[in-house]
Short mmCIF file of C-alpha atoms in Angstrom, two decimals:
data_model
loop_
_atom_site.label_atom_id
_atom_site.label_comp_id
_atom_site.label_asym_id
_atom_site.label_seq_id
_atom_site.Cartn_x
_atom_site.Cartn_y
_atom_site.Cartn_z
CA GLU U 1 7.43 3.93 18.45
CA ALA U 2 8.24 2.55 15.02
CA GLN U 3 5.97 4.95 12.73
CA VAL U 4 5.32 7.27 9.51
CA THR U 5 3.73 10.05 10.34
CA GLN U 6 1.99 12.69 7.53
CA ASN U 7 0.58 15.78 7.91
CA PRO U 8 -1.75 16.78 7.87
CA ARG U 9 -4.45 13.92 8.35
CA TYR U 10 -7.24 16.41 6.06
CA LEU U 11 -7.17 18.90 4.03
CA ILE U 12 -9.62 21.03 1.98
CA THR U 13 -8.07 23.29 -0.26
CA VAL U 14 -8.66 25.24 -3.82
CA THR U 15 -7.13 24.96 -6.99
CA GLY U 16 -4.14 26.68 -8.10
CA LYS U 17 -3.34 26.78 -4.04
CA LYS U 18 0.33 25.36 -3.38
CA LEU U 19 0.15 22.49 -0.30
CA THR U 20 2.56 20.26 1.03
CA VAL U 21 2.26 17.01 2.88
CA THR U 22 4.47 16.11 5.28
CA CYS U 23 6.27 12.74 5.65
CA SER U 24 8.36 11.64 8.55
CA GLN U 25 9.96 8.13 9.70
CA ASN U 26 11.84 7.27 12.29
CA MET U 27 12.73 3.48 11.60
CA ASN U 28 16.18 4.86 9.62
CA HIS U 29 14.76 3.62 6.39
CA GLU U 30 16.19 3.52 2.92
CA TYR U 31 13.51 3.31 0.81
CA MET U 32 10.26 6.01 1.05
CA SER U 33 7.13 6.41 -1.01
CA TRP U 34 3.96 8.07 -2.11
CA TYR U 35 0.69 6.62 -3.23
CA ARG U 36 -2.52 8.11 -4.03
CA GLN U 37 -5.71 5.81 -3.10
CA ASP U 38 -8.88 6.21 -5.38
CA PRO U 39 -11.64 4.01 -5.09
CA GLY U 40 -11.87 1.29 -7.63
CA LEU U 41 -7.99 1.50 -8.47
CA GLY U 42 -5.99 0.12 -5.04
CA LEU U 43 -2.84 2.12 -4.77
CA ARG U 44 -1.06 3.74 -7.60
CA GLN U 45 2.65 5.07 -7.04
CA ILE U 46 3.59 8.70 -7.12
CA TYR U 47 6.94 8.82 -6.76
CA TYR U 48 9.83 7.08 -4.49
CA SER U 49 12.54 7.41 -3.42
CA MET U 50 15.83 5.25 -2.55
CA ASN U 51 17.63 7.27 -0.56
CA VAL U 52 18.50 10.48 0.47
CA GLU U 53 18.70 12.93 -2.35
CA VAL U 54 17.18 10.18 -5.00
CA THR U 55 14.13 9.90 -5.86
CA ASP U 56 12.22 8.75 -9.30
CA LYS U 57 8.79 8.71 -10.73
CA GLY U 58 6.14 6.43 -10.08
CA ASP U 59 3.26 5.53 -11.94
CA VAL U 60 1.19 9.06 -11.81
CA PRO U 61 3.75 11.78 -11.32
CA GLU U 62 2.26 14.24 -13.00
CA GLY U 63 1.49 17.21 -10.61
CA TYR U 64 3.75 16.15 -7.74
CA LYS U 65 7.00 17.03 -6.51
CA VAL U 66 9.06 15.44 -4.00
CA SER U 67 12.34 16.07 -2.14
CA ARG U 68 14.34 13.85 -0.04
CA LYS U 69 16.99 16.26 1.67
CA GLU U 70 17.24 14.10 4.67
CA LYS U 71 16.38 10.33 5.30
CA ARG U 72 13.44 10.68 7.44
CA ASN U 73 11.07 13.35 5.63
CA PHE U 74 9.91 12.80 2.46
CA PRO U 75 7.36 15.67 1.21
CA LEU U 76 4.58 15.28 -1.39
CA ILE U 77 4.16 19.10 -2.99
CA LEU U 78 1.66 19.94 -5.05
CA GLU U 79 2.73 23.38 -6.74
CA SER U 80 -0.63 23.88 -8.29
CA PRO U 81 -2.90 21.31 -7.01
CA SER U 82 -6.69 20.59 -9.45
CA PRO U 83 -9.83 18.92 -8.37
CA ASN U 84 -8.72 15.46 -9.98
CA GLN U 85 -5.84 15.29 -7.21
CA THR U 86 -8.61 15.36 -5.00
CA SER U 87 -7.61 11.19 -3.54
CA LEU U 88 -6.53 9.92 -0.30
CA TYR U 89 -2.44 9.90 -0.16
CA PHE U 90 -0.45 7.61 1.81
CA CYS U 91 3.30 7.83 2.62
CA ALA U 92 5.11 4.46 3.19
CA SER U 93 8.92 3.57 3.92
CA SER U 94 10.77 -0.25 3.89
CA SER U 95 14.59 -0.60 4.15
CA PRO U 96 16.56 -3.48 1.87
CA ASN U 97 16.16 -5.70 5.01
CA THR U 98 12.53 -6.00 5.32
CA ASP U 99 10.31 -6.14 2.24
CA THR U 100 7.81 -5.25 4.18
CA GLN U 101 6.46 -1.77 3.59
CA TYR U 102 5.30 0.72 6.97
CA PHE U 103 2.28 2.71 6.36
CA GLY U 104 1.79 6.35 7.35
CA PRO U 105 -2.01 7.20 8.32
CA GLY U 106 -2.81 8.59 5.68
CA THR U 107 -3.90 12.34 4.15
CA ARG U 108 -7.19 12.70 2.53
CA LEU U 109 -7.29 15.95 0.34
CA THR U 110 -9.85 17.57 -1.41
CA VAL U 111 -9.63 20.18 -4.08
CA LEU U 112 -12.02 22.56 -4.91
CA SER I 1 1.51 -0.47 -15.22
CA GLN I 2 0.25 -4.02 -14.64
CA GLN I 3 -1.66 -4.58 -11.66
CA GLY I 4 -3.12 -7.54 -9.69
CA GLU I 5 -6.42 -8.49 -9.15
CA GLU I 6 -8.58 -9.73 -6.38
CA ASP I 7 -11.61 -11.22 -6.42
CA PRO I 8 -13.89 -11.10 -5.17
CA GLN I 9 -14.15 -7.36 -4.66
CA ALA I 10 -16.59 -7.85 -1.92
CA LEU I 11 -17.23 -10.75 0.70
CA SER I 12 -20.00 -10.44 3.38
CA ILE I 13 -20.14 -13.78 6.10
CA GLN I 14 -20.78 -14.43 9.20
CA GLU I 15 -18.45 -14.48 12.11
CA GLY I 16 -16.79 -17.58 12.78
CA GLU I 17 -16.47 -18.61 9.03
CA ASN I 18 -13.81 -19.12 6.77
CA ALA I 19 -13.25 -16.17 4.25
CA THR I 20 -10.63 -17.01 0.90
CA MET I 21 -9.73 -13.81 -1.15
CA ASN I 22 -7.79 -14.46 -4.39
CA CYS I 23 -5.21 -12.58 -6.35
CA SER I 24 -3.49 -13.05 -10.24
CA TYR I 25 -0.99 -11.34 -11.21
CA LYS I 26 0.54 -11.12 -14.62
CA THR I 27 4.33 -10.38 -14.58
CA SER I 28 7.09 -12.85 -12.87
CA ILE I 29 7.28 -12.02 -8.85
CA ASN I 30 9.82 -12.04 -6.46
CA ASN I 31 7.17 -12.07 -3.61
CA LEU I 32 3.93 -11.22 -2.67
CA GLN I 33 2.41 -9.31 -0.08
CA TRP I 34 -0.98 -9.48 1.75
CA TYR I 35 -2.02 -6.06 3.60
CA ARG I 36 -5.14 -5.30 5.18
CA GLN I 37 -6.72 -2.02 5.80
CA ASN I 38 -9.14 -0.61 8.38
CA SER I 39 -11.91 2.38 6.65
CA GLY I 40 -9.97 5.02 5.27
CA ARG I 41 -6.64 4.05 7.49
CA GLY I 42 -2.97 3.31 6.38
CA LEU I 43 -2.13 -0.26 5.51
CA VAL I 44 -0.89 -2.68 7.54
CA HIS I 45 1.49 -6.22 6.22
CA LEU I 46 -0.04 -9.10 7.43
CA ILE I 47 2.26 -12.20 5.64
CA LEU I 48 4.71 -12.74 2.64
CA ILE I 49 5.47 -15.30 0.19
CA ARG I 50 8.38 -15.84 -1.63
CA SER I 51 8.25 -17.03 -5.24
CA ASN I 52 9.48 -20.13 -4.16
CA GLU I 53 7.24 -21.24 -1.59
CA ARG I 54 3.59 -22.62 -2.19
CA GLU I 55 1.91 -22.07 1.10
CA LYS I 56 2.61 -20.35 4.31
CA HIS I 57 0.86 -19.90 7.54
CA SER I 58 0.59 -17.24 10.23
CA GLY I 59 -1.91 -17.19 12.98
CA ARG I 60 -5.72 -17.45 11.66
CA LEU I 61 -3.62 -16.28 8.06
CA ARG I 62 -3.06 -19.29 5.51
CA VAL I 63 -1.75 -18.01 2.16
CA THR I 64 -0.63 -20.01 -1.00
CA LEU I 65 0.83 -19.01 -3.97
CA ASP I 66 0.85 -20.91 -7.50
CA THR I 67 3.41 -19.28 -9.74
CA SER I 68 1.90 -21.50 -12.49
CA LYS I 69 -1.04 -19.48 -12.58
CA LYS I 70 -0.08 -16.62 -11.33
CA SER I 71 -2.32 -16.17 -8.28
CA SER I 72 -2.51 -16.28 -4.07
CA SER I 73 -5.18 -16.73 -1.95
CA LEU I 74 -5.52 -15.58 1.18
CA LEU I 75 -7.35 -17.88 3.66
CA ILE I 76 -8.79 -16.05 7.01
CA THR I 77 -10.14 -19.22 9.58
CA ALA I 78 -12.85 -18.35 12.16
CA SER I 79 -13.35 -14.86 11.27
CA ARG I 80 -14.38 -12.18 13.78
CA ALA I 81 -15.61 -8.68 13.43
CA ALA I 82 -12.20 -7.48 13.94
CA ASP I 83 -11.38 -8.61 10.38
CA THR I 84 -13.77 -6.32 8.45
CA ALA I 85 -11.44 -4.38 6.53
CA SER I 86 -10.17 -4.45 2.98
CA TYR I 87 -7.36 -6.84 1.92
CA PHE I 88 -4.80 -5.99 -0.53
CA CYS I 89 -1.70 -8.07 -2.51
CA ALA I 90 0.96 -6.54 -4.08
CA THR I 91 3.73 -8.50 -6.20
CA ASP I 92 6.99 -7.05 -6.75
CA PRO I 93 7.89 -7.60 -10.73
CA TYR I 94 10.47 -4.94 -9.84
CA SER I 95 12.40 -4.22 -7.42
CA ASN I 96 10.69 -4.97 -3.93
CA TYR I 97 10.65 -0.83 -3.41
CA GLN I 98 8.35 -1.05 -6.28
CA LEU I 99 5.41 -2.77 -5.65
CA ILE I 100 1.86 -3.23 -7.95
CA TRP I 101 -1.14 -3.49 -5.68
CA GLY I 102 -4.34 -4.81 -6.74
CA ALA I 103 -7.60 -2.46 -6.07
CA GLY I 104 -8.46 -4.85 -3.09
CA THR I 105 -11.18 -7.10 -1.58
CA LYS I 106 -14.03 -5.50 0.77
CA LEU I 107 -13.94 -8.39 3.99
CA ILE I 108 -17.60 -7.32 5.98
CA ILE I 109 -17.83 -9.92 9.06
CA LYS I 110 -21.59 -10.11 10.14
CA PRO I 111 -22.29 -10.68 13.73
#
């Protein structure tokens, strides 16, 4: 089944404790992206990657890092999480052959 | 960055009625897409309309696009309880890799 998976789905952590949210897709998509969703603000893009080893900042990259060492994986790293990074995070993928983005199920992160 | 705007922010209708949501955007686009999100879950693509198209249908969905007014509407006919969700429009002023999202319309279908 074609899908985007994210782990963990839920995470409660404390300020300053490094964490990684994994994202993996099995559709051989070139393009992957991370979004955060906050009430009333819609989705805001954090980082995106157009292919392996190619990443770029989105609208709200501060406090986040990403890497794209393999085509299928695009982890999101929070080196020193802060409470303002409490949010719902989504990973998405697509390819040049489709204008549709496929979304993961989301990761609900709470930083205390 | 610029964002699309949906209106209304929330819409509550009786099952069987039609639901109309609107989206406005600020810059020229290649495509406009509509997505659905069930509570707290990932977004699911519904329909894409290209800038040279004016109307598109998919099942009970009808999307219109008016590029002169920079606006789009999504009509869901004969609504069902399962249509209860939030609906988002997304535009691609830069590329199809960088979508700009609206804040969404929350649709509630009352049985």
